[in-house]
């Protein structure tokens, strides 16, 4: 299988078929790596109402698994609309229900608004008020989606939980490892770095070896109503990407004016609230200068924004907190790559693990716009691709 994976130019469905052959060679009876017939295997599919998770539910059903679809109601602003670019909207729940009816599978809706408010929204707001740039999708996966849904799936006696995330998982010797998806434009491994080892051994990601176009083709063949549905773009509680308005809603006092300073400490302007700024930002500073100015630092304690030229954005050293490691520490002895933002490229780095909770990352070359509150995710290349080693939260 290692030789096969190394030499495949394009995985697509070939990857899925060869995974199935691999399981057969190792006396495993079904395509998700369990020693049971599909008809005797119960899987919970996390159905968001989008094309990816709906297609996964259809694939599992077609292969003969006992499928239970679960959709989470996470946020309710009282404005349920007919269509939305936000995930987890009222329209999404209706779409998930229609898909479940079409497939003839059991479907449950879990109402997790309070859990979501406490585990995701409150953290998001507090993080911005500290001058950080949070990632609510990671918090959502870490809490309600994987933690709580994981427990619900266990209570339902399901053999595995299946999602529509674009990540690869490889199971060897009863241990599952996470890898980047073959479609780099769709890869979601960055958002799943905080998955625990127990969760990873229970989770399955059928789309990790496929391209998005292939997913839609399968959805069309299954005649699913969401086959042409656009991907969600906005965070469910942040309509139109207006973060400041959301924070102001929950913390009306957050829009407090403060000073904008240059690198010498000179006051050169006034801002309308630090929640309007992130590290590396250029637009919205509203200070005239002969050269473009960028946000270099946000001092929440003093309610100050520090700005300067672009060349001061580059950093080579990052300090992390709240580490989550998916592998043994001895796997960090070779060349490591990191991602410091979801849309960023892989960067070569040396990782100094201080203890089980902290790390120092030394980049081989400087990177602009690294912001506290974001995640730094570790990768190592092997014969299966880029393996996720874990990661941590950027402290400074």
Short mmCIF file of N, CA, C and O in Angstrom, two decimals, residues 32-162:
data_model
loop_
_atom_site.label_atom_id
_atom_site.label_comp_id
_atom_site.label_asym_id
_atom_site.label_seq_id
_atom_site.Cartn_x
_atom_site.Cartn_y
_atom_site.Cartn_z
N UNK A 32 -14.34 0.86 6.14
CA UNK A 32 -13.90 1.83 7.15
C UNK A 32 -12.99 1.17 8.18
O UNK A 32 -12.77 1.69 9.26
N UNK A 33 -12.47 -0.02 7.81
CA UNK A 33 -11.42 -0.63 8.61
C UNK A 33 -11.88 -1.42 9.82
O UNK A 33 -11.08 -1.68 10.73
N UNK A 34 -13.13 -1.83 9.84
CA UNK A 34 -13.64 -2.61 10.97
C UNK A 34 -13.92 -4.05 10.55
O UNK A 34 -14.37 -4.30 9.43
N UNK A 35 -13.68 -4.97 11.44
CA UNK A 35 -13.82 -6.39 11.15
C UNK A 35 -15.28 -6.82 11.31
O UNK A 35 -15.61 -7.70 12.11
N UNK A 36 -16.13 -6.18 10.54
CA UNK A 36 -17.56 -6.47 10.57
C UNK A 36 -18.14 -6.25 9.17
O UNK A 36 -17.62 -5.42 8.41
N UNK A 37 -19.18 -6.95 8.85
CA UNK A 37 -19.87 -6.68 7.60
C UNK A 37 -20.53 -5.29 7.69
O UNK A 37 -20.99 -4.89 8.77
N UNK A 38 -20.61 -4.57 6.57
CA UNK A 38 -21.29 -3.27 6.60
C UNK A 38 -22.70 -3.36 7.19
O UNK A 38 -23.12 -2.47 7.94
N UNK A 39 -23.41 -4.43 6.88
CA UNK A 39 -24.78 -4.57 7.36
C UNK A 39 -24.86 -4.73 8.88
O UNK A 39 -25.91 -4.51 9.48
N UNK A 40 -23.73 -5.09 9.49
CA UNK A 40 -23.67 -5.23 10.95
C UNK A 40 -22.96 -4.05 11.61
O UNK A 40 -22.69 -4.08 12.81
N UNK A 41 -22.67 -3.02 10.81
CA UNK A 41 -21.90 -1.88 11.31
C UNK A 41 -22.76 -0.63 11.31
O UNK A 41 -23.33 -0.25 10.29
N UNK A 42 -22.87 0.00 12.48
CA UNK A 42 -23.64 1.23 12.62
C UNK A 42 -22.69 2.43 12.61
O UNK A 42 -21.70 2.44 13.34
N UNK A 43 -22.98 3.39 11.76
CA UNK A 43 -22.17 4.61 11.72
C UNK A 43 -23.07 5.83 11.92
O UNK A 43 -24.19 5.88 11.44
N UNK A 44 -22.54 6.79 12.66
CA UNK A 44 -23.18 8.09 12.79
C UNK A 44 -22.51 9.04 11.81
O UNK A 44 -21.29 9.15 11.79
N UNK A 45 -23.30 9.67 10.97
CA UNK A 45 -22.78 10.65 10.02
C UNK A 45 -23.19 12.04 10.49
O UNK A 45 -24.38 12.31 10.68
N UNK A 46 -22.20 12.90 10.70
CA UNK A 46 -22.47 14.28 11.08
C UNK A 46 -22.92 15.03 9.83
O UNK A 46 -22.12 15.33 8.94
N UNK A 47 -24.21 15.33 9.75
CA UNK A 47 -24.80 15.93 8.55
C UNK A 47 -25.06 17.41 8.76
O UNK A 47 -25.97 17.80 9.50
N UNK A 48 -24.26 18.23 8.10
CA UNK A 48 -24.40 19.68 8.23
C UNK A 48 -25.45 20.26 7.29
O UNK A 48 -25.84 21.41 7.43
N UNK A 49 -25.87 19.47 6.31
CA UNK A 49 -26.80 19.97 5.31
C UNK A 49 -26.12 20.38 4.03
O UNK A 49 -26.77 20.77 3.06
N UNK A 50 -24.79 20.28 4.00
CA UNK A 50 -24.04 20.61 2.80
C UNK A 50 -23.81 19.38 1.92
O UNK A 50 -24.16 18.26 2.29
N UNK A 51 -23.20 19.60 0.77
CA UNK A 51 -23.01 18.51 -0.19
C UNK A 51 -22.02 17.47 0.32
O UNK A 51 -22.18 16.27 0.06
N UNK A 52 -20.99 17.88 1.08
CA UNK A 52 -19.96 16.94 1.52
C UNK A 52 -20.50 15.89 2.49
O UNK A 52 -20.38 14.69 2.26
N UNK A 53 -21.10 16.35 3.57
CA UNK A 53 -21.61 15.41 4.57
C UNK A 53 -22.80 14.62 4.03
O UNK A 53 -22.98 13.43 4.36
N UNK A 54 -23.60 15.23 3.16
CA UNK A 54 -24.73 14.52 2.56
C UNK A 54 -24.23 13.39 1.65
O UNK A 54 -24.79 12.28 1.65
N UNK A 55 -23.18 13.68 0.89
CA UNK A 55 -22.60 12.66 0.01
C UNK A 55 -22.03 11.50 0.83
O UNK A 55 -22.20 10.33 0.47
N UNK A 56 -21.37 11.82 1.93
CA UNK A 56 -20.82 10.78 2.80
C UNK A 56 -21.94 9.88 3.33
O UNK A 56 -21.81 8.65 3.35
N UNK A 57 -23.05 10.49 3.74
CA UNK A 57 -24.18 9.69 4.22
C UNK A 57 -24.68 8.76 3.12
O UNK A 57 -24.98 7.58 3.36
N UNK A 58 -24.75 9.30 1.89
CA UNK A 58 -25.19 8.49 0.76
C UNK A 58 -24.22 7.36 0.44
O UNK A 58 -24.63 6.24 0.12
N UNK A 59 -22.92 7.62 0.52
CA UNK A 59 -21.92 6.60 0.27
C UNK A 59 -22.02 5.46 1.29
O UNK A 59 -21.95 4.28 0.94
N UNK A 60 -22.18 5.83 2.56
CA UNK A 60 -22.29 4.82 3.61
C UNK A 60 -23.55 3.97 3.44
O UNK A 60 -23.53 2.75 3.60
N UNK A 61 -24.64 4.64 3.09
CA UNK A 61 -25.89 3.92 2.88
C UNK A 61 -25.77 2.96 1.70
O UNK A 61 -26.21 1.80 1.77
N UNK A 62 -25.16 3.44 0.61
CA UNK A 62 -25.03 2.61 -0.59
C UNK A 62 -24.16 1.40 -0.34
O UNK A 62 -24.37 0.32 -0.93
N UNK A 63 -23.16 1.53 0.54
CA UNK A 63 -22.27 0.42 0.85
C UNK A 63 -22.90 -0.57 1.82
O UNK A 63 -22.30 -1.60 2.13
N UNK A 64 -24.07 -0.23 2.34
CA UNK A 64 -24.79 -1.19 3.18
C UNK A 64 -24.68 -0.99 4.67
O UNK A 64 -25.12 -1.84 5.46
N UNK A 65 -24.10 0.12 5.09
CA UNK A 65 -23.98 0.38 6.54
C UNK A 65 -25.32 0.83 7.13
O UNK A 65 -26.18 1.36 6.42
N UNK A 66 -25.48 0.61 8.41
CA UNK A 66 -26.61 1.17 9.14
C UNK A 66 -26.24 2.62 9.48
O UNK A 66 -25.32 2.85 10.25
N UNK A 67 -26.94 3.55 8.91
CA UNK A 67 -26.55 4.97 9.00
C UNK A 67 -27.55 5.75 9.86
O UNK A 67 -28.76 5.66 9.68
N UNK A 68 -27.00 6.50 10.81
CA UNK A 68 -27.78 7.45 11.60
C UNK A 68 -27.22 8.84 11.31
O UNK A 68 -26.04 9.11 11.58
N UNK A 69 -28.02 9.70 10.72
CA UNK A 69 -27.58 11.07 10.46
C UNK A 69 -27.91 11.97 11.63
O UNK A 69 -29.01 11.89 12.19
N UNK A 70 -26.96 12.79 12.02
CA UNK A 70 -27.20 13.74 13.12
C UNK A 70 -26.83 15.15 12.66
O UNK A 70 -25.72 15.37 12.14
N UNK A 71 -27.75 16.07 12.85
CA UNK A 71 -27.53 17.47 12.51
C UNK A 71 -27.58 18.29 13.79
O UNK A 71 -28.45 18.08 14.63
N UNK A 72 -26.65 19.20 13.94
CA UNK A 72 -26.58 20.03 15.14
C UNK A 72 -27.17 21.41 14.87
O UNK A 72 -26.82 22.07 13.89
N UNK A 73 -28.07 21.81 15.74
CA UNK A 73 -28.57 23.18 15.73
C UNK A 73 -27.71 23.96 16.71
O UNK A 73 -27.77 23.76 17.92
N UNK A 74 -26.86 24.86 16.17
CA UNK A 74 -25.86 25.52 16.99
C UNK A 74 -26.14 26.97 17.29
O UNK A 74 -25.73 27.49 18.32
N UNK A 75 -26.82 27.62 16.37
CA UNK A 75 -26.97 29.06 16.53
C UNK A 75 -28.31 29.49 15.98
O UNK A 75 -28.76 29.00 14.95
N UNK A 76 -28.96 30.41 16.66
CA UNK A 76 -30.27 30.90 16.23
C UNK A 76 -30.34 32.39 16.49
O UNK A 76 -30.41 32.83 17.63
N UNK A 77 -30.30 33.17 15.39
CA UNK A 77 -30.41 34.62 15.55
C UNK A 77 -31.82 35.12 15.29
O UNK A 77 -32.06 36.32 15.21
N UNK A 78 -32.76 34.18 15.13
CA UNK A 78 -34.14 34.56 14.90
C UNK A 78 -34.43 34.99 13.49
O UNK A 78 -35.49 35.50 13.17
N UNK A 79 -33.48 34.78 12.56
CA UNK A 79 -33.63 35.21 11.17
C UNK A 79 -33.35 34.04 10.25
O UNK A 79 -32.42 34.05 9.45
N UNK A 80 -34.13 32.98 10.34
CA UNK A 80 -33.94 31.83 9.47
C UNK A 80 -34.34 32.22 8.05
O UNK A 80 -35.43 32.73 7.80
N UNK A 81 -33.43 32.04 7.13
CA UNK A 81 -33.67 32.48 5.76
C UNK A 81 -33.71 31.29 4.82
O UNK A 81 -33.30 30.19 5.15
N UNK A 82 -34.21 31.52 3.62
CA UNK A 82 -34.38 30.43 2.65
C UNK A 82 -33.06 29.91 2.14
O UNK A 82 -32.92 28.76 1.81
N UNK A 83 -32.08 30.76 2.04
CA UNK A 83 -30.76 30.32 1.60
C UNK A 83 -29.72 31.11 2.36
O UNK A 83 -29.94 32.24 2.78
N UNK A 84 -28.56 30.52 2.55
CA UNK A 84 -27.53 31.17 3.34
C UNK A 84 -26.17 30.65 2.97
O UNK A 84 -26.01 29.50 2.60
N UNK A 85 -25.16 31.52 3.07
CA UNK A 85 -23.78 31.10 2.89
C UNK A 85 -23.15 30.74 4.23
O UNK A 85 -21.98 30.46 4.32
N UNK A 86 -23.96 30.79 5.29
CA UNK A 86 -23.47 30.44 6.61
C UNK A 86 -23.69 28.95 6.85
O UNK A 86 -24.66 28.36 6.39
N UNK A 87 -22.76 28.34 7.62
CA UNK A 87 -22.96 26.95 7.99
C UNK A 87 -23.98 26.88 9.13
O UNK A 87 -24.17 27.84 9.87
N UNK A 88 -24.62 25.72 9.24
CA UNK A 88 -25.52 25.44 10.37
C UNK A 88 -26.73 26.37 10.41
O UNK A 88 -27.26 26.69 11.48
N UNK A 89 -27.17 26.88 9.27
CA UNK A 89 -28.34 27.74 9.23
C UNK A 89 -29.61 26.89 9.24
O UNK A 89 -29.57 25.66 9.14
N UNK A 90 -30.77 27.57 9.37
CA UNK A 90 -32.03 26.84 9.33
C UNK A 90 -32.22 26.10 8.03
O UNK A 90 -32.74 24.98 8.01
N UNK A 91 -31.76 26.69 6.93
CA UNK A 91 -31.85 26.04 5.63
C UNK A 91 -31.04 24.76 5.61
O UNK A 91 -31.45 23.74 5.04
N UNK A 92 -29.88 24.78 6.24
CA UNK A 92 -29.02 23.59 6.28
C UNK A 92 -29.71 22.43 6.99
O UNK A 92 -29.59 21.27 6.57
N UNK A 93 -30.39 22.73 8.06
CA UNK A 93 -31.09 21.67 8.81
C UNK A 93 -32.19 21.06 7.96
O UNK A 93 -32.35 19.83 7.93
N UNK A 94 -32.92 21.90 7.24
CA UNK A 94 -33.96 21.38 6.35
C UNK A 94 -33.37 20.54 5.23
O UNK A 94 -33.91 19.49 4.86
N UNK A 95 -32.23 20.99 4.69
CA UNK A 95 -31.58 20.23 3.62
C UNK A 95 -31.11 18.87 4.12
O UNK A 95 -31.24 17.86 3.42
N UNK A 96 -30.56 18.84 5.32
CA UNK A 96 -30.11 17.57 5.90
C UNK A 96 -31.29 16.61 6.09
O UNK A 96 -31.17 15.41 5.83
N UNK A 97 -32.39 17.15 6.54
CA UNK A 97 -33.60 16.32 6.74
C UNK A 97 -34.09 15.75 5.40
O UNK A 97 -34.47 14.57 5.32
N UNK A 98 -34.07 16.56 4.35
CA UNK A 98 -34.50 16.09 3.03
C UNK A 98 -33.57 14.98 2.51
O UNK A 98 -34.03 14.00 1.93
N UNK A 99 -32.26 15.16 2.71
CA UNK A 99 -31.30 14.14 2.28
C UNK A 99 -31.54 12.84 3.03
O UNK A 99 -31.54 11.75 2.43
N UNK A 100 -31.76 12.93 4.33
CA UNK A 100 -32.01 11.73 5.13
C UNK A 100 -33.26 11.01 4.65
O UNK A 100 -33.29 9.76 4.55
N UNK A 101 -34.30 11.76 4.35
CA UNK A 101 -35.54 11.16 3.83
C UNK A 101 -35.30 10.49 2.48
O UNK A 101 -35.82 9.40 2.21
N UNK A 102 -34.51 11.15 1.64
CA UNK A 102 -34.20 10.60 0.31
C UNK A 102 -33.44 9.29 0.44
O UNK A 102 -33.71 8.32 -0.29
N UNK A 103 -32.51 9.22 1.38
CA UNK A 103 -31.68 8.03 1.56
C UNK A 103 -32.37 6.95 2.38
O UNK A 103 -31.93 5.80 2.40
N UNK A 104 -33.42 7.35 3.09
CA UNK A 104 -34.12 6.39 3.93
C UNK A 104 -33.34 6.02 5.18
O UNK A 104 -33.33 4.86 5.60
N UNK A 105 -32.68 7.01 5.77
CA UNK A 105 -31.91 6.76 6.98
C UNK A 105 -32.52 7.51 8.16
O UNK A 105 -33.25 8.49 8.00
N UNK A 106 -32.21 7.03 9.35
CA UNK A 106 -32.66 7.71 10.57
C UNK A 106 -31.95 9.05 10.68
O UNK A 106 -30.77 9.17 10.36
N UNK A 107 -32.66 10.07 11.15
CA UNK A 107 -32.07 11.40 11.26
C UNK A 107 -32.49 12.05 12.57
O UNK A 107 -33.67 12.02 12.95
N UNK A 108 -31.50 12.60 13.26
CA UNK A 108 -31.76 13.27 14.54
C UNK A 108 -31.23 14.70 14.48
O UNK A 108 -30.22 14.97 13.82
N UNK A 109 -31.90 15.60 15.17
CA UNK A 109 -31.44 16.98 15.32
C UNK A 109 -31.15 17.21 16.80
O UNK A 109 -31.99 16.96 17.66
N UNK A 110 -29.93 17.64 17.09
CA UNK A 110 -29.55 17.93 18.47
C UNK A 110 -29.45 19.45 18.64
O UNK A 110 -28.81 20.14 17.84
N UNK A 111 -30.07 19.95 19.68
CA UNK A 111 -30.13 21.39 19.91
C UNK A 111 -29.04 21.79 20.91
O UNK A 111 -29.19 21.61 22.11
N UNK A 112 -27.96 22.33 20.37
CA UNK A 112 -26.76 22.62 21.15
C UNK A 112 -26.46 24.11 21.23
O UNK A 112 -25.31 24.51 21.37
N UNK A 113 -27.49 24.94 21.16
CA UNK A 113 -27.24 26.38 21.16
C UNK A 113 -26.49 26.85 22.40
O UNK A 113 -25.57 27.67 22.31
N UNK A 114 -26.88 26.34 23.57
CA UNK A 114 -26.23 26.77 24.81
C UNK A 114 -24.77 26.30 24.87
O UNK A 114 -23.88 27.05 25.27
N UNK A 115 -24.54 25.05 24.48
CA UNK A 115 -23.17 24.53 24.44
C UNK A 115 -22.31 25.35 23.48
O UNK A 115 -21.15 25.65 23.76
N UNK A 116 -22.88 25.69 22.34
CA UNK A 116 -22.15 26.44 21.32
C UNK A 116 -21.85 27.85 21.81
O UNK A 116 -20.74 28.36 21.60
N UNK A 117 -22.80 28.46 22.49
CA UNK A 117 -22.60 29.81 23.04
C UNK A 117 -21.44 29.81 24.03
O UNK A 117 -20.55 30.66 23.98
N UNK A 118 -21.43 28.83 24.93
CA UNK A 118 -20.40 28.78 25.96
C UNK A 118 -19.04 28.34 25.41
O UNK A 118 -18.01 28.89 25.79
N UNK A 119 -19.04 27.35 24.52
CA UNK A 119 -17.78 26.78 24.06
C UNK A 119 -17.14 27.50 22.89
O UNK A 119 -15.92 27.40 22.69
N UNK A 120 -17.94 28.25 22.12
CA UNK A 120 -17.41 28.85 20.89
C UNK A 120 -17.59 30.37 20.87
O UNK A 120 -16.61 31.11 20.73
N UNK A 121 -18.82 30.84 20.98
CA UNK A 121 -19.06 32.28 20.83
C UNK A 121 -18.38 33.08 21.93
O UNK A 121 -17.71 34.09 21.67
N UNK A 122 -18.53 32.65 23.20
CA UNK A 122 -17.91 33.38 24.30
C UNK A 122 -16.39 33.42 24.15
O UNK A 122 -15.76 34.45 24.40
N UNK A 123 -15.81 32.31 23.74
CA UNK A 123 -14.36 32.25 23.52
C UNK A 123 -13.94 33.18 22.40
O UNK A 123 -12.90 33.85 22.48
N UNK A 124 -14.73 33.21 21.33
CA UNK A 124 -14.46 34.07 20.18
C UNK A 124 -14.44 35.54 20.60
O UNK A 124 -13.51 36.29 20.27
N UNK A 125 -15.44 35.95 21.35
CA UNK A 125 -15.54 37.34 21.79
C UNK A 125 -14.39 37.70 22.72
O UNK A 125 -13.73 38.73 22.56
N UNK A 126 -14.14 36.85 23.72
CA UNK A 126 -13.07 37.12 24.69
C UNK A 126 -11.71 37.20 24.01
O UNK A 126 -10.87 38.02 24.36
N UNK A 127 -11.50 36.34 23.02
CA UNK A 127 -10.23 36.33 22.31
C UNK A 127 -9.99 37.63 21.55
O UNK A 127 -8.90 38.20 21.59
N UNK A 128 -11.01 38.13 20.88
CA UNK A 128 -10.88 39.40 20.16
C UNK A 128 -10.61 40.56 21.11
O UNK A 128 -9.83 41.46 20.82
N UNK A 129 -11.24 40.52 22.28
CA UNK A 129 -11.04 41.59 23.25
C UNK A 129 -9.64 41.56 23.84
O UNK A 129 -9.17 42.56 24.39
N UNK A 130 -8.95 40.43 23.71
CA UNK A 130 -7.56 40.32 24.17
C UNK A 130 -6.58 40.73 23.07
O UNK A 130 -5.36 40.66 23.26
N UNK A 131 -7.10 41.12 21.93
CA UNK A 131 -6.23 41.49 20.82
C UNK A 131 -5.80 40.32 19.98
O UNK A 131 -4.87 40.43 19.18
N UNK A 132 -6.47 39.18 20.12
CA UNK A 132 -6.13 37.99 19.36
C UNK A 132 -7.03 37.87 18.13
O UNK A 132 -8.00 38.62 17.96
N UNK A 133 -6.69 36.89 17.28
CA UNK A 133 -7.51 36.58 16.11
C UNK A 133 -7.94 35.12 16.22
O UNK A 133 -7.21 34.22 15.83
N UNK A 134 -9.10 34.86 16.78
CA UNK A 134 -9.53 33.49 17.07
C UNK A 134 -9.99 32.73 15.83
O UNK A 134 -10.23 33.31 14.77
N UNK A 135 -10.09 31.40 15.99
CA UNK A 135 -10.60 30.53 14.93
C UNK A 135 -11.78 29.74 15.48
O UNK A 135 -11.60 28.64 16.03
N UNK A 136 -12.99 30.25 15.37
CA UNK A 136 -14.14 29.58 15.98
C UNK A 136 -14.41 28.19 15.42
O UNK A 136 -14.95 27.33 16.12
N UNK A 137 -14.03 27.94 14.16
CA UNK A 137 -14.28 26.61 13.58
C UNK A 137 -13.48 25.52 14.28
O UNK A 137 -13.94 24.38 14.41
N UNK A 138 -12.27 25.86 14.74
CA UNK A 138 -11.48 24.89 15.50
C UNK A 138 -12.13 24.63 16.85
O UNK A 138 -12.25 23.49 17.31
N UNK A 139 -12.57 25.71 17.50
CA UNK A 139 -13.24 25.57 18.79
C UNK A 139 -14.52 24.75 18.65
O UNK A 139 -14.85 23.93 19.52
N UNK A 140 -15.23 24.94 17.56
CA UNK A 140 -16.47 24.21 17.33
C UNK A 140 -16.18 22.72 17.16
O UNK A 140 -16.87 21.87 17.74
N UNK A 141 -15.15 22.39 16.36
CA UNK A 141 -14.77 20.99 16.20
C UNK A 141 -14.30 20.39 17.52
O UNK A 141 -14.61 19.23 17.83
N UNK A 142 -13.56 21.18 18.29
CA UNK A 142 -12.98 20.69 19.53
C UNK A 142 -14.05 20.43 20.59
O UNK A 142 -13.91 19.53 21.42
N UNK A 143 -15.11 21.21 20.56
CA UNK A 143 -16.14 21.10 21.60
C UNK A 143 -17.36 20.33 21.09
O UNK A 143 -17.38 19.12 21.10
N UNK A 144 -18.36 21.05 20.62
CA UNK A 144 -19.65 20.41 20.34
C UNK A 144 -19.59 19.36 19.24
O UNK A 144 -20.22 18.30 19.34
N UNK A 145 -18.84 19.60 18.17
CA UNK A 145 -18.90 18.68 17.03
C UNK A 145 -18.22 17.35 17.31
O UNK A 145 -18.74 16.29 16.97
N UNK A 146 -17.04 17.39 17.90
CA UNK A 146 -16.34 16.13 18.12
C UNK A 146 -16.48 15.64 19.56
O UNK A 146 -16.64 14.46 19.80
N UNK A 147 -16.41 16.52 20.53
CA UNK A 147 -16.51 16.09 21.92
C UNK A 147 -17.92 15.59 22.24
O UNK A 147 -18.12 14.44 22.65
N UNK A 148 -18.91 16.46 22.04
CA UNK A 148 -20.27 16.08 22.42
C UNK A 148 -20.88 15.08 21.45
O UNK A 148 -21.53 14.12 21.86
N UNK A 149 -20.66 15.29 20.15
CA UNK A 149 -21.21 14.36 19.17
C UNK A 149 -20.52 13.00 19.27
O UNK A 149 -21.13 11.95 19.03
N UNK A 150 -19.26 13.00 19.64
CA UNK A 150 -18.51 11.78 19.89
C UNK A 150 -19.20 10.96 20.99
O UNK A 150 -19.41 9.75 20.86
N UNK A 151 -19.56 11.64 22.08
CA UNK A 151 -20.21 10.96 23.20
C UNK A 151 -21.61 10.47 22.82
O UNK A 151 -22.01 9.36 23.21
N UNK A 152 -22.33 11.26 22.04
CA UNK A 152 -23.66 10.85 21.60
C UNK A 152 -23.56 9.60 20.72
O UNK A 152 -24.35 8.66 20.85
N UNK A 153 -22.58 9.60 19.82
CA UNK A 153 -22.39 8.45 18.94
C UNK A 153 -22.09 7.18 19.73
O UNK A 153 -22.59 6.10 19.42
N UNK A 154 -21.28 7.31 20.76
CA UNK A 154 -20.98 6.17 21.62
C UNK A 154 -22.24 5.69 22.34
O UNK A 154 -22.48 4.48 22.47
N UNK A 155 -23.05 6.64 22.80
CA UNK A 155 -24.30 6.27 23.48
C UNK A 155 -25.25 5.53 22.54
O UNK A 155 -26.04 4.68 22.99
N UNK A 156 -25.18 5.86 21.24
CA UNK A 156 -26.03 5.19 20.25
C UNK A 156 -25.44 3.85 19.80
O UNK A 156 -25.99 3.20 18.92
N UNK A 157 -24.33 3.45 20.43
CA UNK A 157 -23.65 2.18 20.12
C UNK A 157 -23.13 2.14 18.68
O UNK A 157 -23.02 1.06 18.08
N UNK A 158 -22.82 3.30 18.13
CA UNK A 158 -22.28 3.34 16.77
C UNK A 158 -20.84 2.82 16.78
O UNK A 158 -20.09 3.04 17.73
N UNK A 159 -20.46 2.16 15.71
CA UNK A 159 -19.10 1.63 15.58
C UNK A 159 -18.10 2.70 15.15
O UNK A 159 -16.89 2.55 15.37
N UNK A 160 -18.58 3.76 14.52
CA UNK A 160 -17.70 4.83 14.06
C UNK A 160 -18.53 6.08 13.80
O UNK A 160 -19.75 6.01 13.60
N UNK A 161 -17.85 7.22 13.82
CA UNK A 161 -18.48 8.48 13.45
C UNK A 161 -17.83 8.94 12.15
O UNK A 161 -16.59 8.99 12.04
N UNK A 162 -18.62 9.28 11.16
CA UNK A 162 -18.14 9.62 9.83
C UNK A 162 -18.49 11.07 9.52
O UNK A 162 -19.61 11.52 9.80
#
